[in-house]
Amino acid sequence: RRSGTRERAPRGGIGLVCPGLWRAPPPPERATEPPPRGMADRAKAVRGRDEAEEDGGAPPAKAVREANPAAWLLEKDRLAVQEFPDGLRPLGPGEARVRVRAVGICGSDVHYLKHMELGPFRVEAPMVIGHESAGEVVEVHAEGCGDLAVGDRVAVEPGIPCRNCNLCLTGSYNLCETLTFHATPPMHGSLTRYIKHPASFLFRLPPELSIEEGAMCEPLSVGLHACRRASITAGTRVFVLGAGPIGMVTTQSALAFGARAVVVADISQERLDLLKSFWPDKAFTTLHTAGLSPSDVAAQVAALLGGRRPDVTFDCCGVEATARTALEATTTGGSVCMIGCGGNEMKLPMVSAATREVDVLGIFRYKNTYELAITLMANRTIDLRPMITHRFSLEDDFSATTVNEGFEVSSRGGAAVKVMYRI
């Protein structure tokens, strides 16, 4: 069930590039009014630091870091743990404070770490990383939060749209031009202990779901939105290119939407074997494509689908080779959904696709998916627990060593599908 007041619209992200010299973030601003409900001890700690600064003495470094440590992306291949004051600033109307309990590493997080950019988004200043998160509400503002209450366990939808533009008001809030999105520059992410967030984008978790599953609502939402865009229904034949985390959630989403047959292809046999081991009772077929040309792949997919080409192909890789394969493999009059973002420019056989009326659909994040994600996981139509292959604890010691270890494991890929931090 969605918490807070219902808005007509929601989410997004903006971007920027590479750090030079890093300076520590400024200390929290002094609160000028009584704090909102809950978390009185935390507010008291913030006031204590402010009073110490007024007296001319800075608080001990350890005390500051213990207040709200976060994983900061400082420059290429460099993560550090520093204080994140923004998470402790006073709440505004409609905002709640969340004690983050679980954060998953996304491929985009790793890409920012390795390249300091992703598509049009460039990291130009130090940024807190992470956007797949869930936690516990510890404070709510007295106005605009509906029935959201301290103690609620929530999944955090990381995008915040303006809610006033035409795109937002017509429901496409994921395309809002001023939307901000966790860990998409210049907005900070959620790999920290405390964040502020609009109550409208916090979703209560039922008892059946763990906090980790709450964090998995974010990647699952990508697959659900793609299946909605492609109008997957009972009887649809589906081809998924890529057996990474997004390929996995897209496969599970297509099956949940009633797809008649699903073929999943990858150049990594290890990933295909993992996919089958995670969901041995699910009806999908795998295809190892290493060394195959787009024409070879198209022919083999059609054979696996009983001589019929797929109605819909999801490209979860986003590179030229897979995009070309998707266009060639898809049936005449079918659709190709571009989920992956591997490069800005590609050379593709668009005339051939156009003369066969193959539609190309873009996918940008998601909209209105969290309630559906929670429902499908709660009733076990979709079970993403097997995807969480590695866990790292930051509960007792929020250390740079542990943060970096998690990213190193995630960046190696292989058997590491979803790396999860417990905070």
CSV table of C-alpha atoms in Angstrom, one decimal:
chain,number,residue,atom,x,y,z
A,1,ARG,CA,0.0,0.0,0.0
A,2,ARG,CA,1.3,3.4,-0.9
A,3,SER,CA,1.9,5.7,2.0
A,4,GLY,CA,1.4,9.4,2.2
A,5,THR,CA,-0.9,11.5,0.1
A,6,ARG,CA,-1.6,10.5,-3.5
A,7,GLU,CA,-0.2,12.9,-6.0
A,8,ARG,CA,-1.2,13.1,-9.7
A,9,ALA,CA,2.4,12.5,-10.6
A,10,PRO,CA,6.0,11.3,-9.5
A,11,ARG,CA,10.1,10.9,-10.4
A,12,GLY,CA,13.5,11.2,-12.4
A,13,GLY,CA,17.2,12.3,-12.7
A,14,ILE,CA,19.6,14.9,-14.0
A,15,GLY,CA,23.2,14.7,-14.7
A,16,LEU,CA,26.7,16.1,-14.7
A,17,VAL,CA,31.0,15.1,-14.7
A,18,CYS,CA,34.2,14.4,-12.8
A,19,PRO,CA,35.5,15.7,-9.5
A,20,GLY,CA,38.5,17.8,-9.0
A,21,LEU,CA,39.5,18.6,-5.4
A,22,TRP,CA,37.1,17.3,-2.9
A,23,ARG,CA,36.0,19.3,0.1
A,24,ALA,CA,34.0,17.9,3.0
A,25,PRO,CA,30.3,18.8,2.9
A,26,PRO,CA,29.2,21.7,5.1
A,27,PRO,CA,27.8,21.0,8.5
A,28,PRO,CA,24.0,20.8,8.9
A,29,GLU,CA,22.1,24.0,9.0
A,30,ARG,CA,20.7,24.9,12.4
A,31,ALA,CA,17.1,24.1,12.9
A,32,THR,CA,15.0,27.3,13.5
A,33,GLU,CA,11.8,25.5,14.5
A,34,PRO,CA,10.9,22.5,16.6
A,35,PRO,CA,11.6,19.2,14.9
A,36,PRO,CA,8.8,17.2,13.3
A,37,ARG,CA,7.4,14.1,15.0
A,38,GLY,CA,9.8,11.3,16.1
A,39,MET,CA,13.5,11.0,16.3
A,40,ALA,CA,13.9,13.5,19.1
A,41,ASP,CA,17.2,12.1,20.2
A,42,ARG,CA,18.6,12.6,16.6
A,43,ALA,CA,17.4,16.2,16.6
A,44,LYS,CA,19.0,16.7,19.9
A,45,ALA,CA,22.3,15.4,18.6
A,46,VAL,CA,22.2,17.8,15.6
A,47,ARG,CA,21.4,20.7,18.0
A,48,GLY,CA,24.4,19.7,20.1
A,49,ARG,CA,26.7,19.8,17.2
A,50,ASP,CA,25.4,23.2,16.1
A,51,GLU,CA,25.8,24.6,19.7
A,52,ALA,CA,29.4,23.3,19.8
A,53,GLU,CA,30.2,25.1,16.5
A,54,GLU,CA,28.7,28.3,17.9
A,55,ASP,CA,31.0,28.0,20.8
A,56,GLY,CA,33.9,27.9,18.4
A,57,GLY,CA,34.7,24.2,18.8
A,58,ALA,CA,34.1,21.7,16.1
A,59,PRO,CA,32.5,18.4,17.3
A,60,PRO,CA,34.9,15.4,17.3
A,61,ALA,CA,35.3,13.8,13.9
A,62,LYS,CA,34.2,10.4,15.1
A,63,ALA,CA,30.9,11.8,16.5
A,64,VAL,CA,30.1,13.5,13.2
A,65,ARG,CA,30.8,10.4,11.2
A,66,GLU,CA,28.7,8.2,13.5
A,67,ALA,CA,25.8,10.6,13.0
A,68,ASN,CA,25.2,9.8,9.3
A,69,PRO,CA,28.1,8.2,7.4
A,70,ALA,CA,27.7,7.7,3.7
A,71,ALA,CA,29.5,6.2,0.7
A,72,TRP,CA,30.8,9.1,-1.4
A,73,LEU,CA,32.0,8.7,-5.0
A,74,LEU,CA,34.9,11.2,-5.1
A,75,GLU,CA,36.6,10.3,-8.4
A,76,LYS,CA,37.1,7.4,-10.8
A,77,ASP,CA,37.6,4.2,-8.8
A,78,ARG,CA,37.6,6.1,-5.5
A,79,LEU,CA,34.9,5.6,-2.8
A,80,ALA,CA,35.2,7.0,0.7
A,81,VAL,CA,33.0,7.2,3.8
A,82,GLN,CA,32.2,10.7,4.9
A,83,GLU,CA,29.5,12.4,6.8
A,84,PHE,CA,26.3,13.2,4.9
A,85,PRO,CA,24.6,16.2,6.7
A,86,ASP,CA,21.7,16.4,4.2
A,87,GLY,CA,20.1,13.3,5.6
A,88,LEU,CA,19.8,15.0,9.0
A,89,ARG,CA,18.5,18.4,8.0
A,90,PRO,CA,15.0,19.5,9.1
A,91,LEU,CA,12.1,18.0,7.3
A,92,GLY,CA,9.7,20.1,5.1
A,93,PRO,CA,6.0,19.5,4.6
A,94,GLY,CA,5.4,16.1,3.0
A,95,GLU,CA,8.8,14.7,3.9
A,96,ALA,CA,9.8,11.8,6.1
A,97,ARG,CA,13.2,10.6,7.4
A,98,VAL,CA,14.1,7.1,6.7
A,99,ARG,CA,16.7,5.0,8.6
A,100,VAL,CA,18.1,3.1,5.6
A,101,ARG,CA,18.4,-0.6,6.3
A,102,ALA,CA,19.2,-2.2,2.9
A,103,VAL,CA,20.9,-0.9,-0.3
A,104,GLY,CA,21.6,-3.0,-3.4
A,105,ILE,CA,24.4,-2.2,-5.9
A,106,CYS,CA,23.1,-1.5,-9.4
A,107,GLY,CA,25.1,-1.8,-12.6
A,108,SER,CA,24.8,2.0,-13.0
A,109,ASP,CA,26.5,2.5,-9.6
A,110,VAL,CA,29.4,0.4,-10.8
A,111,HIS,CA,29.5,2.3,-14.1
A,112,TYR,CA,29.6,5.7,-12.4
A,113,LEU,CA,32.5,4.4,-10.2
A,114,LYS,CA,34.5,3.2,-13.3
A,115,HIS,CA,33.7,5.9,-15.7
A,116,MET,CA,32.2,8.9,-13.8
A,117,GLU,CA,29.4,9.1,-16.4
A,118,LEU,CA,26.4,7.1,-17.7
A,119,GLY,CA,24.7,8.1,-20.9
A,120,PRO,CA,24.0,11.9,-20.6
A,121,PHE,CA,24.7,12.0,-16.9
A,122,ARG,CA,28.2,13.0,-15.7
A,123,VAL,CA,29.6,13.2,-12.2
A,124,GLU,CA,31.1,16.7,-11.7
A,125,ALA,CA,31.2,16.8,-7.9
A,126,PRO,CA,31.4,14.3,-5.1
A,127,MET,CA,28.2,12.3,-4.8
A,128,VAL,CA,26.7,9.8,-2.4
A,129,ILE,CA,26.2,6.5,-4.3
A,130,GLY,CA,23.3,4.1,-4.2
A,131,HIS,CA,19.6,4.1,-5.2
A,132,GLU,CA,18.1,0.6,-4.5
A,133,SER,CA,17.0,1.1,-1.0
A,134,ALA,CA,14.5,0.3,1.8
A,135,GLY,CA,14.3,1.1,5.5
A,136,GLU,CA,12.3,2.3,8.4
A,137,VAL,CA,10.5,5.6,8.9
A,138,VAL,CA,12.0,7.3,12.0
A,139,GLU,CA,10.4,10.8,11.6
A,140,VAL,CA,7.6,12.4,9.7
A,141,HIS,CA,6.6,16.0,9.2
A,142,ALA,CA,3.3,17.0,10.7
A,143,GLU,CA,2.0,18.1,7.3
A,144,GLY,CA,1.5,16.3,4.1
A,145,CYS,CA,2.5,12.8,5.0
A,146,GLY,CA,-0.9,11.2,5.2
A,147,ASP,CA,-1.0,8.1,7.4
A,148,LEU,CA,2.7,7.4,7.1
A,149,ALA,CA,3.9,6.7,10.6
A,150,VAL,CA,7.2,6.3,12.6
A,151,GLY,CA,8.1,2.6,12.5
A,152,ASP,CA,6.7,1.8,9.0
A,153,ARG,CA,9.0,-0.3,6.9
A,154,VAL,CA,9.1,1.2,3.4
A,155,ALA,CA,10.6,0.7,0.0
A,156,VAL,CA,12.1,4.0,-1.3
A,157,GLU,CA,11.2,5.0,-4.9
A,158,PRO,CA,14.3,7.0,-5.7
A,159,GLY,CA,13.0,9.5,-8.2
A,160,ILE,CA,11.4,12.9,-7.3
A,161,PRO,CA,9.6,14.7,-10.1
A,162,CYS,CA,8.3,18.3,-10.1
A,163,ARG,CA,4.6,17.0,-10.1
A,164,ASN,CA,3.6,20.2,-11.9
A,165,CYS,CA,4.7,20.0,-15.5
A,166,ASN,CA,2.6,18.5,-18.3
A,167,LEU,CA,4.5,15.2,-18.3
A,168,CYS,CA,3.9,14.8,-14.6
A,169,LEU,CA,0.2,15.8,-14.8
A,170,THR,CA,-0.4,13.4,-17.6
A,171,GLY,CA,1.2,10.5,-15.7
A,172,SER,CA,4.6,10.3,-17.3
A,173,TYR,CA,6.5,11.5,-14.2
A,174,ASN,CA,9.5,9.4,-15.1
A,175,LEU,CA,10.1,11.7,-18.0
A,176,CYS,CA,9.8,14.9,-16.0
A,177,GLU,CA,12.6,17.2,-17.2
A,178,THR,CA,13.4,18.5,-13.8
A,179,LEU,CA,13.1,15.1,-12.0
A,180,THR,CA,15.9,14.2,-9.6
A,181,PHE,CA,16.9,10.6,-8.9
A,182,HIS,CA,19.1,9.1,-6.2
A,183,ALA,CA,22.7,8.8,-7.2
A,184,THR,CA,22.1,10.4,-10.6
A,185,PRO,CA,24.2,13.5,-10.6
A,186,PRO,CA,23.8,16.0,-9.2
A,187,MET,CA,21.5,14.3,-6.6
A,188,HIS,CA,22.9,12.3,-3.8
A,189,GLY,CA,22.0,8.6,-3.3
A,190,SER,CA,21.0,6.5,-0.4
A,191,LEU,CA,24.0,4.4,0.7
A,192,THR,CA,23.9,6.1,4.0
A,193,ARG,CA,22.1,5.7,7.3
A,194,TYR,CA,19.5,8.5,7.1
A,195,ILE,CA,17.8,10.2,4.1
A,196,LYS,CA,15.0,12.7,3.7
A,197,HIS,CA,12.4,11.7,1.1
A,198,PRO,CA,8.9,12.7,0.0
A,199,ALA,CA,6.3,10.5,1.8
A,200,SER,CA,4.5,10.1,-1.6
A,201,PHE,CA,7.4,8.0,-2.8
A,202,LEU,CA,7.7,5.7,0.2
A,203,PHE,CA,5.7,2.4,0.0
A,204,ARG,CA,4.9,0.3,3.0
A,205,LEU,CA,6.1,-3.2,3.0
A,206,PRO,CA,3.8,-6.0,4.2
A,207,PRO,CA,5.0,-8.5,6.8
A,208,GLU,CA,5.6,-11.1,4.1
A,209,LEU,CA,8.5,-9.1,2.6
A,210,SER,CA,11.9,-8.5,4.0
A,211,ILE,CA,13.7,-5.2,4.0
A,212,GLU,CA,16.1,-6.6,1.3
A,213,GLU,CA,13.1,-7.4,-0.9
A,214,GLY,CA,11.9,-3.9,-0.4
A,215,ALA,CA,15.2,-2.7,-1.9
A,216,MET,CA,14.6,-5.1,-4.8
A,217,CYS,CA,11.4,-3.2,-5.8
A,218,GLU,CA,13.7,-0.8,-7.7
A,219,PRO,CA,15.3,-3.2,-10.2
A,220,LEU,CA,12.0,-5.1,-10.5
A,221,SER,CA,10.3,-1.9,-11.5
A,222,VAL,CA,12.4,-1.6,-14.6
A,223,GLY,CA,11.2,-5.0,-15.8
A,224,LEU,CA,7.6,-4.3,-14.9
A,225,HIS,CA,7.6,-0.9,-16.7
A,226,ALA,CA,9.2,-2.5,-19.8
A,227,CYS,CA,6.5,-5.2,-19.9
A,228,ARG,CA,3.8,-2.5,-19.7
A,229,ARG,CA,5.4,-0.5,-22.4
A,230,ALA,CA,5.6,-3.6,-24.7
A,231,SER,CA,2.0,-4.7,-23.8
A,232,ILE,CA,3.0,-8.2,-22.7
A,233,THR,CA,-0.1,-10.3,-22.2
A,234,ALA,CA,-1.1,-13.9,-22.2
A,235,GLY,CA,0.2,-15.6,-25.3
A,236,THR,CA,3.0,-13.1,-26.1
A,237,ARG,CA,6.3,-14.7,-27.3
A,238,VAL,CA,9.2,-13.0,-25.6
A,239,PHE,CA,13.0,-12.8,-26.3
A,240,VAL,CA,15.3,-11.4,-23.6
A,241,LEU,CA,18.8,-10.4,-24.6
A,242,GLY,CA,21.0,-10.4,-21.5
A,243,ALA,CA,20.9,-12.5,-18.4
A,244,GLY,CA,22.2,-10.0,-15.9
A,245,PRO,CA,20.1,-8.6,-13.1
A,246,ILE,CA,17.9,-6.5,-15.4
A,247,GLY,CA,17.5,-9.4,-17.8
A,248,MET,CA,16.5,-11.6,-14.9
A,249,VAL,CA,13.8,-9.2,-13.5
A,250,THR,CA,12.5,-8.6,-17.0
A,251,THR,CA,12.2,-12.4,-17.5
A,252,GLN,CA,10.3,-12.8,-14.3
A,253,SER,CA,8.1,-9.8,-15.1
A,254,ALA,CA,7.2,-11.2,-18.6
A,255,LEU,CA,6.2,-14.5,-17.0
A,256,ALA,CA,4.1,-12.7,-14.4
A,257,PHE,CA,2.3,-10.8,-17.2
A,258,GLY,CA,1.4,-14.1,-18.8
A,259,ALA,CA,4.0,-14.5,-21.6
A,260,ARG,CA,3.4,-17.7,-23.5
A,261,ALA,CA,7.1,-18.5,-24.0
A,262,VAL,CA,10.3,-16.7,-23.0
A,263,VAL,CA,13.8,-17.3,-24.4
A,264,VAL,CA,16.7,-15.7,-22.6
A,265,ALA,CA,20.1,-15.3,-24.4
A,266,ASP,CA,23.5,-14.4,-23.1
A,267,ILE,CA,27.2,-14.8,-24.2
A,268,SER,CA,27.9,-16.1,-20.6
A,269,GLN,CA,26.9,-19.6,-19.9
A,270,GLU,CA,27.6,-19.0,-16.2
A,271,ARG,CA,24.8,-16.4,-16.1
A,272,LEU,CA,22.4,-18.6,-17.9
A,273,ASP,CA,23.1,-21.4,-15.5
A,274,LEU,CA,22.5,-19.1,-12.6
A,275,LEU,CA,19.2,-18.0,-14.1
A,276,LYS,CA,18.0,-21.6,-14.4
A,277,SER,CA,19.2,-22.4,-10.9
A,278,PHE,CA,17.4,-19.4,-9.3
A,279,TRP,CA,14.0,-20.4,-10.8
A,280,PRO,CA,14.1,-24.1,-11.8
A,281,ASP,CA,10.3,-24.2,-11.8
A,282,LYS,CA,9.7,-21.3,-14.2
A,283,ALA,CA,8.9,-21.9,-17.9
A,284,PHE,CA,11.7,-20.2,-19.9
A,285,THR,CA,14.4,-21.4,-22.3
A,286,THR,CA,18.0,-20.3,-22.4
A,287,LEU,CA,20.3,-19.8,-25.4
A,288,HIS,CA,24.1,-19.4,-25.3
A,289,THR,CA,25.0,-16.9,-28.0
A,290,ALA,CA,28.8,-16.7,-27.8
A,291,GLY,CA,30.3,-16.6,-31.3
A,292,LEU,CA,26.9,-16.4,-33.0
A,293,SER,CA,25.9,-13.8,-35.6
A,294,PRO,CA,22.6,-11.8,-35.3
A,295,SER,CA,21.2,-14.0,-38.1
A,296,ASP,CA,22.3,-17.2,-36.3
A,297,VAL,CA,20.7,-16.0,-33.0
A,298,ALA,CA,17.5,-15.0,-34.8
A,299,ALA,CA,17.2,-18.5,-36.4
A,300,GLN,CA,17.8,-20.3,-33.2
A,301,VAL,CA,15.4,-18.2,-31.2
A,302,ALA,CA,12.7,-18.9,-33.8
A,303,ALA,CA,13.4,-22.6,-33.6
A,304,LEU,CA,13.1,-22.5,-29.8
A,305,LEU,CA,9.7,-20.7,-30.2
A,306,GLY,CA,8.3,-23.4,-32.4
A,307,GLY,CA,9.2,-21.8,-35.7
A,308,ARG,CA,7.7,-18.4,-34.7
A,309,ARG,CA,9.8,-15.2,-34.2
A,310,PRO,CA,9.3,-13.4,-30.9
A,311,ASP,CA,6.5,-10.8,-30.7
A,312,VAL,CA,8.6,-8.7,-28.3
A,313,THR,CA,12.4,-8.5,-27.8
A,314,PHE,CA,13.9,-6.9,-24.7
A,315,ASP,CA,17.5,-5.7,-25.2
A,316,CYS,CA,18.8,-5.5,-21.7
A,317,CYS,CA,22.4,-4.9,-22.8
A,318,GLY,CA,22.1,-1.8,-25.0
A,319,VAL,CA,25.1,-2.3,-27.2
A,320,GLU,CA,25.1,-2.3,-31.0
A,321,ALA,CA,25.4,-6.1,-31.4
A,322,THR,CA,22.4,-6.8,-29.2
A,323,ALA,CA,20.3,-4.0,-30.7
A,324,ARG,CA,21.0,-5.4,-34.2
A,325,THR,CA,20.2,-8.9,-33.1
A,326,ALA,CA,16.9,-7.7,-31.5
A,327,LEU,CA,15.8,-5.9,-34.7
A,328,GLU,CA,16.6,-9.0,-36.8
A,329,ALA,CA,15.1,-11.5,-34.5
A,330,THR,CA,11.7,-9.8,-33.8
A,331,THR,CA,8.7,-10.8,-35.9
A,332,THR,CA,7.2,-8.5,-38.5
A,333,GLY,CA,4.9,-6.2,-36.7
A,334,GLY,CA,6.5,-6.8,-33.4
A,335,SER,CA,8.3,-4.6,-30.9
A,336,VAL,CA,11.9,-4.1,-29.6
A,337,CYS,CA,12.3,-2.6,-26.1
A,338,MET,CA,15.6,-0.9,-25.5
A,339,ILE,CA,16.2,-1.3,-21.8
A,340,GLY,CA,20.0,-1.3,-21.6
A,341,CYS,CA,22.1,1.9,-22.0
A,342,GLY,CA,25.4,0.8,-23.4
A,343,GLY,CA,26.2,3.7,-25.8
A,344,ASN,CA,24.8,6.9,-27.2
A,345,GLU,CA,25.2,6.1,-30.9
A,346,MET,CA,24.7,2.8,-32.9
A,347,LYS,CA,24.7,1.8,-36.6
A,348,LEU,CA,21.5,-0.3,-37.1
A,349,PRO,CA,19.4,-1.7,-40.0
A,350,MET,CA,16.5,0.7,-39.3
A,351,VAL,CA,15.1,0.6,-42.9
A,352,SER,CA,14.8,-3.1,-42.8
A,353,ALA,CA,13.0,-2.9,-39.4
A,354,ALA,CA,10.8,-0.1,-40.6
A,355,THR,CA,9.6,-1.9,-43.7
A,356,ARG,CA,8.6,-4.8,-41.4
A,357,GLU,CA,6.9,-2.3,-39.0
A,358,VAL,CA,9.1,-3.4,-36.1
A,359,ASP,CA,8.4,-0.8,-33.4
A,360,VAL,CA,11.4,0.4,-31.3
A,361,LEU,CA,10.3,1.4,-27.7
A,362,GLY,CA,12.5,3.4,-25.4
A,363,ILE,CA,12.5,2.6,-21.6
A,364,PHE,CA,13.5,5.2,-19.1
A,365,ARG,CA,13.3,3.9,-15.5
A,366,TYR,CA,9.6,3.4,-14.5
A,367,LYS,CA,6.4,4.9,-13.3
A,368,ASN,CA,3.7,3.7,-10.9
A,369,THR,CA,5.3,0.3,-10.4
A,370,TYR,CA,6.1,0.0,-6.7
A,371,GLU,CA,2.7,-1.1,-5.5
A,372,LEU,CA,2.6,-3.8,-8.3
A,373,ALA,CA,6.2,-4.9,-7.4
A,374,ILE,CA,5.3,-5.3,-3.8
A,375,THR,CA,2.1,-7.2,-4.6
A,376,LEU,CA,3.8,-9.6,-7.0
A,377,MET,CA,6.6,-10.3,-4.5
A,378,ALA,CA,4.3,-10.6,-1.5
A,379,ASN,CA,2.2,-13.3,-3.2
A,380,ARG,CA,5.3,-15.0,-4.6
A,381,THR,CA,4.3,-14.6,-8.2
A,382,ILE,CA,7.8,-13.2,-8.4
A,383,ASP,CA,10.5,-14.2,-6.0
A,384,LEU,CA,13.7,-12.3,-6.3
A,385,ARG,CA,15.4,-13.6,-3.1
A,386,PRO,CA,17.7,-16.0,-5.0
A,387,MET,CA,19.2,-13.0,-6.9
A,388,ILE,CA,20.8,-11.6,-3.7
A,389,THR,CA,24.0,-13.6,-3.9
A,390,HIS,CA,26.3,-11.5,-1.7
A,391,ARG,CA,25.7,-9.5,1.5
A,392,PHE,CA,27.9,-7.0,3.3
A,393,SER,CA,27.1,-5.5,6.7
A,394,LEU,CA,27.6,-1.9,7.5
A,395,GLU,CA,25.4,-2.1,10.7
A,396,ASP,CA,28.1,-1.9,13.3
A,397,ASP,CA,30.9,-0.4,11.3
A,398,PHE,CA,30.1,1.8,8.3
A,399,SER,CA,33.6,1.5,6.8
A,400,ALA,CA,35.2,2.4,3.5
A,401,THR,CA,36.8,-1.1,3.5
A,402,THR,CA,33.4,-2.8,3.5
A,403,VAL,CA,31.9,-0.4,1.0
A,404,ASN,CA,34.7,-0.9,-1.5
A,405,GLU,CA,34.7,-4.7,-1.0
A,406,GLY,CA,31.1,-4.8,-2.0
A,407,PHE,CA,31.7,-2.8,-5.1
A,408,GLU,CA,34.7,-4.9,-6.1
A,409,VAL,CA,32.6,-8.1,-5.9
A,410,SER,CA,29.8,-6.5,-7.9
A,411,SER,CA,32.1,-5.2,-10.6
A,412,ARG,CA,33.6,-8.6,-11.2
A,413,GLY,CA,30.2,-10.0,-12.2
A,414,GLY,CA,30.2,-13.7,-12.7
A,415,ALA,CA,28.4,-15.4,-9.7
A,416,ALA,CA,27.7,-12.0,-8.1
A,417,VAL,CA,24.2,-11.1,-9.3
A,418,LYS,CA,22.9,-8.7,-6.7
A,419,VAL,CA,25.2,-7.4,-3.9
A,420,MET,CA,23.3,-6.1,-0.9
A,421,TYR,CA,24.4,-3.9,2.0
A,422,ARG,CA,22.7,-4.3,5.4
A,423,ILE,CA,22.9,-1.0,7.3
